[in-house]
Amino acid sequence: MAPHFRLRKCGRIVDTIAQGRKCDLLDVGCGPATLRSVLADNIRYYGIDLAIHIPADYLLEVDILKAPIAFGTMTFDIVVAQGLFEYVGSQQSEKLREIAQILRPDGTFIVTYTNFGHRDSRMFEAYSNVQPLDDFRQDLARYFRIRRSFPTSHNWHGGQPWRRAAMAVNMPVTPSIPVVSRKLAVEYFFICSAR
């Protein structure tokens, strides 16, 4: 599966944070582990998901709504959760706490969350955790120090950019633009440290 826009942007963020250092990364809600394909060789990739289609020693099949987020007894330099927290329902705080427990003291947590205030917000039936972005940010701040947050992309119609020009404009770290981002940012990246 070809990596989509947000996943490629996340790969760039991870590589920038790692700065060439050897790092252990856990991808929570990894799907087919596509993030692994866009990371530099210095990143040791591990993933957990509800359904692992091609078993590998670096992947673990776990229903995180029924079991803690963990990969054995490992801790991680970087933990990534893209498009995950929209599906955790009332367990958001518990899952954030579990991630905080497996993040090394100098580690980084990279998480995305949908901007449900977008002018053309897409509400998928499977979403069980729909809330204003500021509410998500507030709960996140209980467990992590939020170093940065910025839009994944801006798009008039919602969804990830698919046109070449729109992708090129949105691929660098996209700044929050007062007033505009509240209505046109599709989702946000939050770059966090352990408390």
mmCIF file of C-alpha atoms in Angstrom:
data_model
loop_
_atom_site.group_PDB
_atom_site.id
_atom_site.type_symbol
_atom_site.label_atom_id
_atom_site.label_comp_id
_atom_site.label_asym_id
_atom_site.label_seq_id
_atom_site.Cartn_x
_atom_site.Cartn_y
_atom_site.Cartn_z
ATOM 1 C CA MET A 1 0.000 0.000 0.000
ATOM 2 C CA ALA A 2 1.379 3.403 -0.989
ATOM 3 C CA PRO A 3 1.846 5.786 1.938
ATOM 4 C CA HIS A 4 -0.759 8.559 2.073
ATOM 5 C CA PHE A 5 0.018 12.227 2.686
ATOM 6 C CA ARG A 6 -0.286 12.322 6.500
ATOM 7 C CA LEU A 7 1.808 9.180 6.863
ATOM 8 C CA ARG A 8 4.620 10.587 4.694
ATOM 9 C CA LYS A 9 4.523 13.843 6.638
ATOM 10 C CA CYS A 10 4.704 11.885 9.896
ATOM 11 C CA GLY A 11 7.751 10.025 8.566
ATOM 12 C CA ARG A 12 9.481 13.342 7.900
ATOM 13 C CA ILE A 13 8.657 14.529 11.429
ATOM 14 C CA VAL A 14 9.994 11.296 12.966
ATOM 15 C CA ASP A 15 13.229 11.517 10.963
ATOM 16 C CA THR A 16 13.690 15.149 12.040
ATOM 17 C CA ILE A 17 13.145 14.277 15.710
ATOM 18 C CA ALA A 18 15.504 11.284 15.557
ATOM 19 C CA GLN A 19 18.280 13.344 13.907
ATOM 20 C CA GLY A 20 20.044 10.189 12.757
ATOM 21 C CA ARG A 21 20.121 8.624 16.264
ATOM 22 C CA LYS A 22 19.123 4.983 16.730
ATOM 23 C CA CYS A 23 15.571 5.091 18.081
ATOM 24 C CA ASP A 24 12.885 2.599 19.039
ATOM 25 C CA LEU A 25 9.484 3.644 17.683
ATOM 26 C CA LEU A 26 6.058 2.224 18.475
ATOM 27 C CA ASP A 27 3.281 2.869 15.934
ATOM 28 C CA VAL A 28 -0.038 2.493 17.801
ATOM 29 C CA GLY A 29 -2.816 1.583 15.381
ATOM 30 C CA CYS A 30 -0.242 0.761 12.717
ATOM 31 C CA GLY A 31 -2.557 -0.867 10.159
ATOM 32 C CA PRO A 32 -0.368 -2.580 7.564
ATOM 33 C CA ALA A 33 2.771 -0.932 9.074
ATOM 34 C CA THR A 34 3.183 1.397 6.095
ATOM 35 C CA LEU A 35 4.911 4.044 8.244
ATOM 36 C CA ARG A 36 7.895 1.691 8.443
ATOM 37 C CA SER A 37 8.474 2.104 4.695
ATOM 38 C CA VAL A 38 9.038 5.875 4.952
ATOM 39 C CA LEU A 39 11.378 5.916 7.962
ATOM 40 C CA ALA A 40 15.154 6.160 7.916
ATOM 41 C CA ASP A 41 17.191 3.024 8.723
ATOM 42 C CA ASN A 42 18.144 4.316 12.185
ATOM 43 C CA ILE A 43 14.533 3.850 13.389
ATOM 44 C CA ARG A 44 13.712 0.433 14.873
ATOM 45 C CA TYR A 45 10.024 0.076 14.086
ATOM 46 C CA TYR A 46 7.393 -1.743 16.163
ATOM 47 C CA GLY A 47 3.656 -1.647 15.594
ATOM 48 C CA ILE A 48 0.451 -2.718 17.287
ATOM 49 C CA ASP A 49 -2.983 -2.956 15.737
ATOM 50 C CA LEU A 50 -6.306 -4.721 16.063
ATOM 51 C CA ALA A 51 -5.677 -6.719 12.876
ATOM 52 C CA ILE A 52 -2.196 -7.659 11.682
ATOM 53 C CA HIS A 53 -2.463 -9.106 8.175
ATOM 54 C CA ILE A 54 1.159 -10.134 7.660
ATOM 55 C CA PRO A 55 2.716 -11.313 10.931
ATOM 56 C CA ALA A 56 6.231 -10.150 11.790
ATOM 57 C CA ASP A 57 8.288 -10.114 14.983
ATOM 58 C CA TYR A 58 8.044 -6.312 15.120
ATOM 59 C CA LEU A 59 4.203 -6.366 14.981
ATOM 60 C CA LEU A 60 1.757 -7.255 17.719
ATOM 61 C CA GLU A 61 -1.962 -7.893 17.261
ATOM 62 C CA VAL A 62 -3.817 -6.304 20.184
ATOM 63 C CA ASP A 63 -7.236 -4.773 20.706
ATOM 64 C CA ILE A 64 -6.125 -1.701 22.615
ATOM 65 C CA LEU A 65 -9.669 -1.035 23.799
ATOM 66 C CA LYS A 66 -9.570 -4.331 25.716
ATOM 67 C CA ALA A 67 -5.875 -4.461 26.667
ATOM 68 C CA PRO A 68 -3.236 -1.914 27.672
ATOM 69 C CA ILE A 69 -1.102 -0.238 25.010
ATOM 70 C CA ALA A 70 2.217 -2.053 25.375
ATOM 71 C CA PHE A 71 4.756 -4.076 23.411
ATOM 72 C CA GLY A 72 5.976 -6.539 26.002
ATOM 73 C CA THR A 73 8.014 -4.637 28.576
ATOM 74 C CA MET A 74 9.624 -2.276 26.047
ATOM 75 C CA THR A 75 9.770 1.491 26.346
ATOM 76 C CA PHE A 76 10.185 3.770 23.346
ATOM 77 C CA ASP A 77 12.020 6.870 22.186
ATOM 78 C CA ILE A 78 9.121 7.756 19.891
ATOM 79 C CA VAL A 79 5.468 6.709 20.006
ATOM 80 C CA VAL A 80 3.191 7.559 17.087
ATOM 81 C CA ALA A 81 -0.626 7.451 17.036
ATOM 82 C CA GLN A 82 -2.102 8.693 13.761
ATOM 83 C CA GLY A 83 -5.861 8.741 13.301
ATOM 84 C CA LEU A 84 -6.332 6.619 16.413
ATOM 85 C CA PHE A 85 -7.924 8.745 19.108
ATOM 86 C CA GLU A 86 -11.064 9.395 17.072
ATOM 87 C CA TYR A 87 -11.914 5.721 17.756
ATOM 88 C CA VAL A 88 -11.183 5.240 21.465
ATOM 89 C CA GLY A 89 -14.471 6.539 22.875
ATOM 90 C CA SER A 90 -14.476 7.145 26.606
ATOM 91 C CA GLN A 91 -11.064 5.481 27.014
ATOM 92 C CA GLN A 92 -9.081 8.470 25.722
ATOM 93 C CA SER A 93 -7.525 9.446 29.074
ATOM 94 C CA GLU A 94 -6.669 5.852 29.925
ATOM 95 C CA LYS A 95 -4.935 5.300 26.556
ATOM 96 C CA LEU A 96 -2.986 8.564 26.847
ATOM 97 C CA ARG A 97 -1.817 7.477 30.313
ATOM 98 C CA GLU A 98 -0.711 4.084 28.955
ATOM 99 C CA ILE A 99 1.310 5.757 26.202
ATOM 100 C CA ALA A 100 2.924 8.063 28.778
ATOM 101 C CA GLN A 101 4.009 4.952 30.706
ATOM 102 C CA ILE A 102 5.845 3.389 27.733
ATOM 103 C CA LEU A 103 7.490 6.616 26.560
ATOM 104 C CA ARG A 104 11.092 7.013 27.723
ATOM 105 C CA PRO A 105 11.760 10.114 29.864
ATOM 106 C CA ASP A 106 13.401 11.953 26.952
ATOM 107 C CA GLY A 107 10.990 10.481 24.391
ATOM 108 C CA THR A 108 8.543 12.073 21.976
ATOM 109 C CA PHE A 109 4.873 11.289 21.419
ATOM 110 C CA ILE A 110 3.485 12.246 18.007
ATOM 111 C CA VAL A 111 -0.303 12.156 17.769
ATOM 112 C CA THR A 112 -2.869 13.405 15.279
ATOM 113 C CA TYR A 113 -6.450 14.397 15.945
ATOM 114 C CA THR A 114 -9.178 15.413 13.519
ATOM 115 C CA ASN A 115 -10.373 19.012 13.505
ATOM 116 C CA PHE A 116 -14.106 18.451 13.930
ATOM 117 C CA GLY A 117 -14.551 22.228 13.623
ATOM 118 C CA HIS A 118 -13.540 22.117 9.922
ATOM 119 C CA ARG A 119 -16.008 23.854 7.602
ATOM 120 C CA ASP A 120 -16.561 20.552 5.761
ATOM 121 C CA SER A 121 -16.005 18.113 8.620
ATOM 122 C CA ARG A 122 -16.369 14.464 7.737
ATOM 123 C CA MET A 123 -18.101 12.468 10.433
ATOM 124 C CA PHE A 124 -17.485 8.790 9.963
ATOM 125 C CA GLU A 125 -19.891 6.419 11.655
ATOM 126 C CA ALA A 126 -17.011 4.561 13.296
ATOM 127 C CA TYR A 127 -15.822 7.671 15.174
ATOM 128 C CA SER A 128 -16.591 7.140 18.849
ATOM 129 C CA ASN A 129 -14.605 10.080 20.220
ATOM 130 C CA VAL A 130 -15.800 13.282 18.564
ATOM 131 C CA GLN A 131 -14.891 16.413 20.522
ATOM 132 C CA PRO A 132 -13.592 19.940 19.973
ATOM 133 C CA LEU A 133 -9.857 20.117 19.312
ATOM 134 C CA ASP A 134 -9.306 22.169 22.480
ATOM 135 C CA ASP A 135 -10.874 19.412 24.606
ATOM 136 C CA PHE A 136 -8.498 16.847 23.102
ATOM 137 C CA ARG A 137 -5.552 19.209 23.668
ATOM 138 C CA GLN A 138 -6.564 19.711 27.302
ATOM 139 C CA ASP A 139 -6.679 15.967 28.023
ATOM 140 C CA LEU A 140 -3.386 15.427 26.170
ATOM 141 C CA ALA A 141 -1.759 18.114 28.353
ATOM 142 C CA ARG A 142 -2.653 16.130 31.490
ATOM 143 C CA TYR A 143 -0.113 13.443 30.489
ATOM 144 C CA PHE A 144 2.341 15.217 28.176
ATOM 145 C CA ARG A 145 4.033 18.545 27.635
ATOM 146 C CA ILE A 146 2.820 19.713 24.223
ATOM 147 C CA ARG A 147 5.907 21.153 22.527
ATOM 148 C CA ARG A 148 4.190 21.997 19.246
ATOM 149 C CA SER A 149 0.931 21.581 17.432
ATOM 150 C CA PHE A 150 0.241 22.424 13.828
ATOM 151 C CA PRO A 151 -2.186 21.501 11.072
ATOM 152 C CA THR A 152 -1.448 18.331 9.153
ATOM 153 C CA SER A 153 -2.794 20.205 6.140
ATOM 154 C CA HIS A 154 -5.272 22.866 5.098
ATOM 155 C CA ASN A 155 -7.945 21.812 2.634
ATOM 156 C CA TRP A 156 -11.173 23.589 1.650
ATOM 157 C CA HIS A 157 -13.123 20.348 1.276
ATOM 158 C CA GLY A 158 -11.601 18.409 4.163
ATOM 159 C CA GLY A 159 -9.608 15.229 3.754
ATOM 160 C CA GLN A 160 -5.945 14.927 2.963
ATOM 161 C CA PRO A 161 -4.598 16.842 -0.020
ATOM 162 C CA TRP A 162 -4.297 14.708 -3.139
ATOM 163 C CA ARG A 163 -3.327 17.227 -5.805
ATOM 164 C CA ARG A 164 0.414 17.566 -6.313
ATOM 165 C CA ALA A 165 0.488 21.344 -5.720
ATOM 166 C CA ALA A 166 -1.609 21.096 -2.535
ATOM 167 C CA MET A 167 0.638 18.329 -1.199
ATOM 168 C CA ALA A 168 3.786 20.342 -1.942
ATOM 169 C CA VAL A 169 2.439 23.394 -0.098
ATOM 170 C CA ASN A 170 1.244 21.359 2.909
ATOM 171 C CA MET A 171 4.199 18.935 3.287
ATOM 172 C CA PRO A 172 6.501 21.282 5.222
ATOM 173 C CA VAL A 173 5.429 21.951 8.800
ATOM 174 C CA THR A 174 2.220 23.877 8.262
ATOM 175 C CA PRO A 175 1.781 26.888 10.528
ATOM 176 C CA SER A 176 -1.458 27.565 12.334
ATOM 177 C CA ILE A 177 -3.069 30.571 10.709
ATOM 178 C CA PRO A 178 -5.366 32.451 13.093
ATOM 179 C CA VAL A 179 -9.046 32.125 12.129
ATOM 180 C CA VAL A 180 -8.235 30.204 8.904
ATOM 181 C CA SER A 181 -6.840 27.058 10.557
ATOM 182 C CA ARG A 182 -9.896 26.663 12.788
ATOM 183 C CA LYS A 183 -12.030 26.148 9.670
ATOM 184 C CA LEU A 184 -9.602 24.722 7.079
ATOM 185 C CA ALA A 185 -7.102 22.583 9.013
ATOM 186 C CA VAL A 186 -8.146 18.984 8.380
ATOM 187 C CA GLU A 187 -6.417 17.613 11.474
ATOM 188 C CA TYR A 188 -3.527 18.516 13.753
ATOM 189 C CA PHE A 189 -0.203 16.996 14.703
ATOM 190 C CA PHE A 190 0.778 17.313 18.362
ATOM 191 C CA ILE A 191 4.455 16.829 19.207
ATOM 192 C CA CYS A 192 4.723 16.003 22.908
ATOM 193 C CA SER A 193 7.269 15.161 25.601
ATOM 194 C CA ALA A 194 6.861 13.162 28.765
ATOM 195 C CA ARG A 195 5.792 15.150 31.840
#
